[in-house]
mmCIF file of C-alpha atoms in Angstrom:
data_model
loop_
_atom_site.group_PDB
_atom_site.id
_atom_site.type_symbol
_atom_site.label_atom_id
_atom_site.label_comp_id
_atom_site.label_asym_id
_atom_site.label_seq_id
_atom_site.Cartn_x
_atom_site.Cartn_y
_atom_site.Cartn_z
ATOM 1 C CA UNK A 47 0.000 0.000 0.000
ATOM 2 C CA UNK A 48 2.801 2.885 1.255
ATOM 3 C CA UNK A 49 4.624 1.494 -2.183
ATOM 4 C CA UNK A 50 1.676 2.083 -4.164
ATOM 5 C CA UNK A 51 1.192 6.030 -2.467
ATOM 6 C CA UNK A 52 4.665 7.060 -3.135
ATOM 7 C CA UNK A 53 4.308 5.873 -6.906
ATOM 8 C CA UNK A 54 1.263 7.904 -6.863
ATOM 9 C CA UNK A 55 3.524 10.719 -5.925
ATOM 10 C CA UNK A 56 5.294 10.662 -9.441
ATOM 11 C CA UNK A 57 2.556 12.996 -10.731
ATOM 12 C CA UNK A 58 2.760 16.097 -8.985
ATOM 13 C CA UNK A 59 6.513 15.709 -8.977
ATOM 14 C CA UNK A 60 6.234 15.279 -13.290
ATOM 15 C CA UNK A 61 3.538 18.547 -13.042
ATOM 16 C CA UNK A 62 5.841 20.546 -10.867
ATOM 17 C CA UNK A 63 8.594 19.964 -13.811
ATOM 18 C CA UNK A 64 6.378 20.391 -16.682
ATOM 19 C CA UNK A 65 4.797 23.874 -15.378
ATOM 20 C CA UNK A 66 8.708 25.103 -14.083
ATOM 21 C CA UNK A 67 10.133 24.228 -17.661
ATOM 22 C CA UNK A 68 7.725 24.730 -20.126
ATOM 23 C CA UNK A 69 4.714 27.342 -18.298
ATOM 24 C CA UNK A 70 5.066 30.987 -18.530
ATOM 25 C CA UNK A 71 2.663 31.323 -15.504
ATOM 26 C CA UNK A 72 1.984 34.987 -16.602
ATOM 27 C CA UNK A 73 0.517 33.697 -19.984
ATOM 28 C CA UNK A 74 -1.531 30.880 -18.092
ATOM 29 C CA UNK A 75 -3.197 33.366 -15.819
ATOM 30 C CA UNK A 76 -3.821 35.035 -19.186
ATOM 31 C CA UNK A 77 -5.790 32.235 -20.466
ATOM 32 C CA UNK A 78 -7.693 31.476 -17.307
ATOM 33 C CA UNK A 79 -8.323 34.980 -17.083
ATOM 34 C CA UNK A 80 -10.094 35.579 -20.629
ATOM 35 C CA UNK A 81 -12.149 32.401 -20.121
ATOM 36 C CA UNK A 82 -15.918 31.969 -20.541
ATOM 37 C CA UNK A 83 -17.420 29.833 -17.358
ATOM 38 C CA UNK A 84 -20.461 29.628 -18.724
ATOM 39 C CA UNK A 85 -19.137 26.695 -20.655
ATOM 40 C CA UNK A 86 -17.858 24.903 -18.162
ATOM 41 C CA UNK A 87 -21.382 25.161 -16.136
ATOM 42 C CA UNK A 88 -22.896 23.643 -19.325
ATOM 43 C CA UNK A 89 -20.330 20.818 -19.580
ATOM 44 C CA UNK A 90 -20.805 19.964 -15.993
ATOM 45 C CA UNK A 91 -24.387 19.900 -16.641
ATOM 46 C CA UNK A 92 -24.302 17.508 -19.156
ATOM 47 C CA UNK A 93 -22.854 14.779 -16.381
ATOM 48 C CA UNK A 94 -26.279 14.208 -15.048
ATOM 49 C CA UNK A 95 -27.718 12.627 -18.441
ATOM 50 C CA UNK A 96 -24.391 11.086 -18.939
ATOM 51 C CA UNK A 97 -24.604 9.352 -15.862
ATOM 52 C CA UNK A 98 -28.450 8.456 -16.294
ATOM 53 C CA UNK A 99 -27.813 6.990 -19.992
ATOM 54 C CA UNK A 100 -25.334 4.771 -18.422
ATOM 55 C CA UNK A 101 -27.430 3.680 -15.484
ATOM 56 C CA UNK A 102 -30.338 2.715 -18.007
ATOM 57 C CA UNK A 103 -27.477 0.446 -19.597
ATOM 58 C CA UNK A 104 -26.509 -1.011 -15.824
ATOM 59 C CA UNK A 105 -29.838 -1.413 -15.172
ATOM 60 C CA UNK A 106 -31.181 -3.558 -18.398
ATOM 61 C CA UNK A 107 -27.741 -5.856 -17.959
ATOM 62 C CA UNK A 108 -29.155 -6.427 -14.542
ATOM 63 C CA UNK A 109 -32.541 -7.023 -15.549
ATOM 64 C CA UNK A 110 -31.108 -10.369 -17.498
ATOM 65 C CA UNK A 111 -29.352 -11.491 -14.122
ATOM 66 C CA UNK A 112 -32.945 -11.391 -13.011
ATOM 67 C CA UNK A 113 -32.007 -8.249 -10.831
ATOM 68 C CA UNK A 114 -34.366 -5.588 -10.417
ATOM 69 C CA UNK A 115 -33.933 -1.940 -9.455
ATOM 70 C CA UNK A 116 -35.321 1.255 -10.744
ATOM 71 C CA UNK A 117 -33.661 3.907 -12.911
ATOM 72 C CA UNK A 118 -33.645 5.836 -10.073
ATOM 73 C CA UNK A 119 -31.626 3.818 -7.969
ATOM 74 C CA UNK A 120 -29.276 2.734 -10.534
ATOM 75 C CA UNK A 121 -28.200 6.870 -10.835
ATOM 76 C CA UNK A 122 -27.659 6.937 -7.444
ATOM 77 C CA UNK A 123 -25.420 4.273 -7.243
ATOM 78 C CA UNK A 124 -23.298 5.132 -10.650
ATOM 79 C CA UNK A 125 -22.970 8.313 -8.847
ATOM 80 C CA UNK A 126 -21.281 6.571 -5.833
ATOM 81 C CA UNK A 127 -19.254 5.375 -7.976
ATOM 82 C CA UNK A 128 -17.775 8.095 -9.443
ATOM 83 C CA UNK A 129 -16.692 8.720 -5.727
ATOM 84 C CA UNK A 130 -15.717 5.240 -4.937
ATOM 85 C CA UNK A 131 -13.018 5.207 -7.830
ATOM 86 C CA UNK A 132 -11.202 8.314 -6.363
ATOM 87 C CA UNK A 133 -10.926 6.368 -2.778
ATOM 88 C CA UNK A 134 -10.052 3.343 -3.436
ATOM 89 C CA UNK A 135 -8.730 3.349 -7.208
ATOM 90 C CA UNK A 136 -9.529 -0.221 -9.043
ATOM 91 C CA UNK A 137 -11.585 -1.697 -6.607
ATOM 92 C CA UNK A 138 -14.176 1.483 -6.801
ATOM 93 C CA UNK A 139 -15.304 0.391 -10.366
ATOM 94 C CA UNK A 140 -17.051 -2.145 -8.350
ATOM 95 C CA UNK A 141 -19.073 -0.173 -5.860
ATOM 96 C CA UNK A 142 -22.510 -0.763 -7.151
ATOM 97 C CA UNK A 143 -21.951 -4.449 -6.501
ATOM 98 C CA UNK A 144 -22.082 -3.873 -2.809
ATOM 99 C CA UNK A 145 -25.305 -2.573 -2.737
ATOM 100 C CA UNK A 146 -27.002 -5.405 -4.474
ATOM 101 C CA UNK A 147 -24.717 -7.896 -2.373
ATOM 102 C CA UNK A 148 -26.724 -5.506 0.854
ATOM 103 C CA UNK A 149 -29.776 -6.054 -0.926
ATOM 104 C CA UNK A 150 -29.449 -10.252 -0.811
ATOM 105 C CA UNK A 151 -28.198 -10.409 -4.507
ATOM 106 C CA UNK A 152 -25.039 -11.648 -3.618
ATOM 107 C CA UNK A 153 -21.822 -10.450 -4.885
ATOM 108 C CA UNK A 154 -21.078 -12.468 -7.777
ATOM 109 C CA UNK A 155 -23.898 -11.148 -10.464
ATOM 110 C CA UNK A 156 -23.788 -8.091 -9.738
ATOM 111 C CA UNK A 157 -19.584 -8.034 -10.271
ATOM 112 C CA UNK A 158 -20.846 -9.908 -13.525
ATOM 113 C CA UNK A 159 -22.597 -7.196 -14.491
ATOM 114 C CA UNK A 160 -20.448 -4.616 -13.502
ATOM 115 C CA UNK A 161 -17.702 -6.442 -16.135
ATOM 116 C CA UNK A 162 -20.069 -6.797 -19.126
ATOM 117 C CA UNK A 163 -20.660 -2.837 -18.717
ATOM 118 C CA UNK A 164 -16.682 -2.046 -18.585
ATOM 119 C CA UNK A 165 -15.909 -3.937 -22.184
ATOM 120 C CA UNK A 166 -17.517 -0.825 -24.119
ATOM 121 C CA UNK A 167 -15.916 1.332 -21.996
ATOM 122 C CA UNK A 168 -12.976 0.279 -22.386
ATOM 123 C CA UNK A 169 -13.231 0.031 -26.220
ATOM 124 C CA UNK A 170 -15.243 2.971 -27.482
ATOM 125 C CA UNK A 171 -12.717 5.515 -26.619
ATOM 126 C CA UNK A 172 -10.222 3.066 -29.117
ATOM 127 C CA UNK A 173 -12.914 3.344 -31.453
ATOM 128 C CA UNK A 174 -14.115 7.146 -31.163
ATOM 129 C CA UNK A 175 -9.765 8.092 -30.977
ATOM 130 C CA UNK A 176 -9.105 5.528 -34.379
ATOM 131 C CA UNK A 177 -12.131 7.147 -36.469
ATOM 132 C CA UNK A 178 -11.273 10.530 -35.168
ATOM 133 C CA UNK A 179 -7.803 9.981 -36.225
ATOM 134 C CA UNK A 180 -8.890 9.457 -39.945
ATOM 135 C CA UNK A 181 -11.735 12.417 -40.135
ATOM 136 C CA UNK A 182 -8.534 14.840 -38.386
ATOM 137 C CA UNK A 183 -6.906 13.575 -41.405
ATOM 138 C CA UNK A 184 -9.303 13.759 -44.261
ATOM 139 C CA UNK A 185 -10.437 17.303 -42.984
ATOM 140 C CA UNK A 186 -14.378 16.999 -43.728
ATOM 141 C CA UNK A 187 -16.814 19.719 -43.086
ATOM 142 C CA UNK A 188 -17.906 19.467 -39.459
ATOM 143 C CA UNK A 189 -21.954 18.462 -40.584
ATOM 144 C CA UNK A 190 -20.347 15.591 -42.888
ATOM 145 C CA UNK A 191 -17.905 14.539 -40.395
ATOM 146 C CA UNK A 192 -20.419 14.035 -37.701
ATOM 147 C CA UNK A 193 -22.614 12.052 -39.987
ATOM 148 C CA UNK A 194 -19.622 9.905 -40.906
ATOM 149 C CA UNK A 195 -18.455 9.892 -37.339
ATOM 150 C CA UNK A 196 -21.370 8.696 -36.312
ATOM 151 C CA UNK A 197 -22.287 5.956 -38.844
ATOM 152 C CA UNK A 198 -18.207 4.606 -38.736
ATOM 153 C CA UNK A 199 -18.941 3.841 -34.486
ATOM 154 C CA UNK A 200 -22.139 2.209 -35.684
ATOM 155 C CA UNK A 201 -20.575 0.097 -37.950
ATOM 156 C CA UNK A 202 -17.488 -0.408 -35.596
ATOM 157 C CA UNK A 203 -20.052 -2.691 -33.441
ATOM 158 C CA UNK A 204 -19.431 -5.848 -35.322
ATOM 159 C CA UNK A 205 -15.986 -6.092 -34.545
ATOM 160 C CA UNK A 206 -16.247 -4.766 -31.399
ATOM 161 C CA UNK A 207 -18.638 -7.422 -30.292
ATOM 162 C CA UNK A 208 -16.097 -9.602 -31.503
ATOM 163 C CA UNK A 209 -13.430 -8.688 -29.879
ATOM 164 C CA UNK A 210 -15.090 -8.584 -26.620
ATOM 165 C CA UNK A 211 -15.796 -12.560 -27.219
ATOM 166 C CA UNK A 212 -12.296 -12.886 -27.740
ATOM 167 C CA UNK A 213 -10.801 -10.553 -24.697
ATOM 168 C CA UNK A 214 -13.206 -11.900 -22.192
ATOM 169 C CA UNK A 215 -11.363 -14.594 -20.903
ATOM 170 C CA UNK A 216 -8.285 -12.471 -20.320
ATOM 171 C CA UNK A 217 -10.259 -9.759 -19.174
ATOM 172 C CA UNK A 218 -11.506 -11.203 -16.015
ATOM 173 C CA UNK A 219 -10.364 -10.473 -12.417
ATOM 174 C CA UNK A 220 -8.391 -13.296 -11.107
ATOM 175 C CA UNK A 221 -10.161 -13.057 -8.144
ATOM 176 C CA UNK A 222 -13.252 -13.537 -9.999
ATOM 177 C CA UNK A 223 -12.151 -16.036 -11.526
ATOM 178 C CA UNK A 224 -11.347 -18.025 -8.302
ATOM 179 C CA UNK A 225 -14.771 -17.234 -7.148
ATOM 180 C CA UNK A 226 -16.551 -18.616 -10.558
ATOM 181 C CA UNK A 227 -14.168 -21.664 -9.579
ATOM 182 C CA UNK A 228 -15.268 -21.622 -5.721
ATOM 183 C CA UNK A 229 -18.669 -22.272 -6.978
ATOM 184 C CA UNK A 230 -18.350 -24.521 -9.246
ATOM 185 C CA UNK A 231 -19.574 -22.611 -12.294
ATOM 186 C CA UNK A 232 -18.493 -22.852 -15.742
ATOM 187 C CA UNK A 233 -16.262 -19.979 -16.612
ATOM 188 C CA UNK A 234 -17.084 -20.329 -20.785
ATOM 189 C CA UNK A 235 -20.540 -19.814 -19.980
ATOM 190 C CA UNK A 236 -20.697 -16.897 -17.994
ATOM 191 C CA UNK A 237 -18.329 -15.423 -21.303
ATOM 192 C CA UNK A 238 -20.824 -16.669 -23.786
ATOM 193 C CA UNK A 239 -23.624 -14.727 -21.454
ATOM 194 C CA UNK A 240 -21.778 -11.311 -21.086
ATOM 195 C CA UNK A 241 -21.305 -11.493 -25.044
ATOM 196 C CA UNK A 242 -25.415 -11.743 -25.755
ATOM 197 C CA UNK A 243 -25.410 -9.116 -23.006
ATOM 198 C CA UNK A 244 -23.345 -7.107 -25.601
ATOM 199 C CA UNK A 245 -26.060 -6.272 -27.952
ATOM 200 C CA UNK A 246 -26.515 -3.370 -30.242
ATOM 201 C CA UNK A 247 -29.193 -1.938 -27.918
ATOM 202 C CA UNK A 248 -26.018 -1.794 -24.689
ATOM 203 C CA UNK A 249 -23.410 -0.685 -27.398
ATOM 204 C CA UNK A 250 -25.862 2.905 -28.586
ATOM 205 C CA UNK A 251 -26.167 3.114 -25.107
ATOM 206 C CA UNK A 252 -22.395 3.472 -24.269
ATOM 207 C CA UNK A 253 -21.814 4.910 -27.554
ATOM 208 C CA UNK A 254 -24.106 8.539 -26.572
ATOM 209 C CA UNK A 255 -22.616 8.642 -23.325
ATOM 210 C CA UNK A 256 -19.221 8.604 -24.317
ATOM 211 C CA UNK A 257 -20.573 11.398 -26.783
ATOM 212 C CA UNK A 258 -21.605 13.483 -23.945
ATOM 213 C CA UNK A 259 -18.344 12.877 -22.734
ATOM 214 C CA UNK A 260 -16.386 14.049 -25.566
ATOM 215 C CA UNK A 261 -19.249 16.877 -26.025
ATOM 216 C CA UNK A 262 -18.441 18.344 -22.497
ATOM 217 C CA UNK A 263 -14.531 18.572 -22.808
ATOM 218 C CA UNK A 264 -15.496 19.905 -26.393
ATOM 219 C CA UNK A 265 -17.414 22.800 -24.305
ATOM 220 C CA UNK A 266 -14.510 23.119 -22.018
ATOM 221 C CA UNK A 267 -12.320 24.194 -24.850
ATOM 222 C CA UNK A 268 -14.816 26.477 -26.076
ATOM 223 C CA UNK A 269 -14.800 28.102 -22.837
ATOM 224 C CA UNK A 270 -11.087 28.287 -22.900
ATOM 225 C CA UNK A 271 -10.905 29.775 -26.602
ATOM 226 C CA UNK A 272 -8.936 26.852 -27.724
ATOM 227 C CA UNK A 273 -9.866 26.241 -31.732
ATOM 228 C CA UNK A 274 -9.968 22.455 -31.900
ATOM 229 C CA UNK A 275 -12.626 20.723 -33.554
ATOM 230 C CA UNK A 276 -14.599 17.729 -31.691
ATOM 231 C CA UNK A 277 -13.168 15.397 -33.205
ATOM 232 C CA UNK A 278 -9.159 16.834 -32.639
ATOM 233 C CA UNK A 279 -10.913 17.004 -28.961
ATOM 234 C CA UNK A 280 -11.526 13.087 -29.258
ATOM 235 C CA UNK A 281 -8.073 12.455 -30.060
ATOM 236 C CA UNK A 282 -6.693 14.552 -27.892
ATOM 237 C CA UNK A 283 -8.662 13.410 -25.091
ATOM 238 C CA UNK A 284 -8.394 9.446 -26.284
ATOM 239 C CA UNK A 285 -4.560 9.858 -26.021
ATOM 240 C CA UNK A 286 -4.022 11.297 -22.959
ATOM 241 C CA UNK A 287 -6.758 8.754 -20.981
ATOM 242 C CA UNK A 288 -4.393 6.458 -22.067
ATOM 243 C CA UNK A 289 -1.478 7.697 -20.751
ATOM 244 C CA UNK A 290 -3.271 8.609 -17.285
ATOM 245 C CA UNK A 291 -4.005 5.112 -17.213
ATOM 246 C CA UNK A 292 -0.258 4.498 -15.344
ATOM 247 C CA UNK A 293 -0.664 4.456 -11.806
ATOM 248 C CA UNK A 294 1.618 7.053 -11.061
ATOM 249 C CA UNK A 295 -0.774 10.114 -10.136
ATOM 250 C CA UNK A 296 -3.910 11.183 -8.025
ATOM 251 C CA UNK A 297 -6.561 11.975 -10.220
ATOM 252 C CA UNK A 298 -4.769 12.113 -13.436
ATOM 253 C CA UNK A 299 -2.297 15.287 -11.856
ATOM 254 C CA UNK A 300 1.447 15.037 -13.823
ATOM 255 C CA UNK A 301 0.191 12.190 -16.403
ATOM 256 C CA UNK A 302 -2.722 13.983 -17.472
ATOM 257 C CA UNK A 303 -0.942 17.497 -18.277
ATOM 258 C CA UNK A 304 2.447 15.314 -19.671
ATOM 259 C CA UNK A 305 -0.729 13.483 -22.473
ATOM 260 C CA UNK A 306 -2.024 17.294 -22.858
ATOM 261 C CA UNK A 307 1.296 18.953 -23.654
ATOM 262 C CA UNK A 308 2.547 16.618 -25.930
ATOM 263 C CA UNK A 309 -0.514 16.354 -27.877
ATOM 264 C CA UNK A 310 -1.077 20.264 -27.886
ATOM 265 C CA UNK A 311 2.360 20.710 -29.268
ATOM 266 C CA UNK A 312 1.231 18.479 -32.496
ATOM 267 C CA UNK A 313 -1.832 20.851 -33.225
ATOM 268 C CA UNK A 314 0.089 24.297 -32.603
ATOM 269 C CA UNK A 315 -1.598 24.914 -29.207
ATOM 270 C CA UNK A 316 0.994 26.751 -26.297
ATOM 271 C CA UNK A 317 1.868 24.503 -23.049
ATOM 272 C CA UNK A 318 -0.161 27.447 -21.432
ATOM 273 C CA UNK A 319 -3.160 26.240 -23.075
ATOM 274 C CA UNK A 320 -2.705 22.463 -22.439
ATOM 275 C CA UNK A 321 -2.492 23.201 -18.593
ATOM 276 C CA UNK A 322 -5.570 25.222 -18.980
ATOM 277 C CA UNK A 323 -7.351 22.191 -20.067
ATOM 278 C CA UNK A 324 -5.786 19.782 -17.421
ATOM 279 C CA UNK A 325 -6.678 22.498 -14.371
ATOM 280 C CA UNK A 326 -10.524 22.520 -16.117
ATOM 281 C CA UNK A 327 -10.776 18.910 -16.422
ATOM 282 C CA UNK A 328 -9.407 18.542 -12.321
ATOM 283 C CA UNK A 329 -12.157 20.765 -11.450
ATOM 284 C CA UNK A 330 -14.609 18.631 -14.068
ATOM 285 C CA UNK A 331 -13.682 15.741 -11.931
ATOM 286 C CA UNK A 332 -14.239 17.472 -8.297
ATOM 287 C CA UNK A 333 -16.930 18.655 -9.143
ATOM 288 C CA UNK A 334 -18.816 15.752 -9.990
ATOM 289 C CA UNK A 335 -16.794 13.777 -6.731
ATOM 290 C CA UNK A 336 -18.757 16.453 -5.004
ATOM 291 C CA UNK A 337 -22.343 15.576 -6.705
ATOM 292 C CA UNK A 338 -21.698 12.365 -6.176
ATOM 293 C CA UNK A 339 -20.808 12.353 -2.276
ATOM 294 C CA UNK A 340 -24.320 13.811 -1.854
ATOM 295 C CA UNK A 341 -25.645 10.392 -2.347
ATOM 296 C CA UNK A 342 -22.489 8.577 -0.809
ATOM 297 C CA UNK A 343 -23.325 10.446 2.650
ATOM 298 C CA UNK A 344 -27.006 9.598 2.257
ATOM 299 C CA UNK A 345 -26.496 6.212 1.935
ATOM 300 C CA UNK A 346 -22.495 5.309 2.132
ATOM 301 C CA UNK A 347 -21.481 1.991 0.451
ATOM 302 C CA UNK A 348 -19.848 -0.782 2.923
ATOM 303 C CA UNK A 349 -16.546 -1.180 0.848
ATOM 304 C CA UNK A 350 -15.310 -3.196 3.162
ATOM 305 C CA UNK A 351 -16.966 -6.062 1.953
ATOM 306 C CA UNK A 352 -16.102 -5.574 -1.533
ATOM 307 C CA UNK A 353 -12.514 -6.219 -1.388
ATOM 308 C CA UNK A 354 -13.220 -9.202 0.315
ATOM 309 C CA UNK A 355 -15.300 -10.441 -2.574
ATOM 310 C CA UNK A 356 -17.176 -12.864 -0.814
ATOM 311 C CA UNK A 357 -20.684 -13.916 -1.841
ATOM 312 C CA UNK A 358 -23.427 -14.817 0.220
#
């Protein structure tokens, strides 16, 4: 655990570099200074629906566990989750399961669940970055490019449904995996049922709230007078989630601005500018750690029972 904090520690120590070599903090104030907030209200506003569009998706991948629980319910506890993940890291993309394991569901559906959810999330981004990628290239008309955009992640489910088949044995938690054992149930089949879990229906689902997504950083460079295109925004953003995927940081701090300064040098943008983004995208992601902890307080999930992953 203490070896695990100090890595974390690697972040702010690569930030403090970054912003001494590279930041004129004169010309940052600058930017922060001419910003327009009003954008960043409106992308924060758009986390809400983001959050409810995935909860509809939790919610009908529970309803073929034979698991039942409003909309309602399902928002509050994506929202929990979105806290979870900041205090405890990986094991906080599995929050929701502890409610349903309080609610006599067990543990091991609803972690089931939980994992046929994460495949599209982990994908679409490689999907939205790739065809974003080519439409940077090809320089369309924005109208055009959406259409395109849009019809290219449509088509991009066939393969991606495929590939999901073919990760999903690697892509379980050894842990879970021991439990699947522990019971005595057949590993194969539980794959086979998260793949016709994968359906178009669960794919649109993830593939407009990862829209939202992109569409709220897209706001946040509007608001910071950046002139990037959505889909240079999808890149952009695609690339550096990638690299803040090392476990070197807290909340994406050093990694994040590293990803953003690289990739700003590539489309002519300052340093300045890139920091600008990484300081609005911290306070994106406090912001809605705040919304979230009003449900956590109102009903706080027992984590500790989680990491045990023990069913009933």
């Amino acid at each position: 655990m203490k070896l695990k904090f100090f890595l974390r520690l690697i972040g702010p120590l690569i930030f403090v570099v970054l912003f001494y070599v590279y930041v004129d903090a004169g010309a940052l104030i600058h930017v922060l200074m001419a910003s327009r907030w009003s954008f960043f209200i409106v992308s924060l506003a758009l986390i809400p629906p983001l959050i409810f569009i995935r909860s509809i998706r939790w919610q009908i991948i529970l309803s073929k566990y034979d698991i039942s629980y409003t909309k309602w319910q399902c928002f509050k506890m994506y929202f929990v989750e979105m806290v979870a993940i900041m205090v405890v890291a990986t094991v906080g993309t599995f929050a929701k399961a502890v409610y349903l394991k309080r609610d006599g569901h067990g543990l091991l559906q609803p972690l089931l669940s939980i994992l046929a959810e994460k495949y599209y999330d982990y994908l679409l981004p490689l999907i939205f970055g790739a065809i974003s990628v080519f439409l940077v290239w090809i320089k369309l008309s924005s109208d055009i490019g959406l259409a395109l955009f849009i019809l290219m992640t449509c088509l991009a489910f066939i393969p991606a449904r495929k590939a999901c088949l073919l990760l999903s044995p690697r892509f379980f938690p050894k842990r879970l995996k021991k439990l699947l054992l522990k019971k005595g149930w057949n590993l194969n089949e539980h794959v086979l049922k998260i793949h016709d879990l994968l359906n178009f229906r669960i794919y649109i689902y993830s593939m407009v709230a990862f829209g939202l997504y992109f569409l709220s950083i897209y706001l946040l460079t509007k608001g910071l007078n950046l002139e990037l295109s959505f889909f240079q925004v999808v890149l952009i953003m695609t690339i550096t989630s990638l690299i803040t995927l090392i476990p070197i940081s807290f909340l994406g701090i050093g990694t994040r601005d590293a990803g953003l300064l690289a990739v700003f040098a590539f489309f002519g943008h300052t340093p300045e500018q890139a920091v600008a983004l990484s300081m609005a995208l911290l306070l994106l992601r406090i912001a809605i750690v705040f919304m979230g902890s009003l449900f956590w307080f109102i009903d706080p999930p027992p984590l500790s029972e989680l990491k045990q992953l023990n069913p009933n």
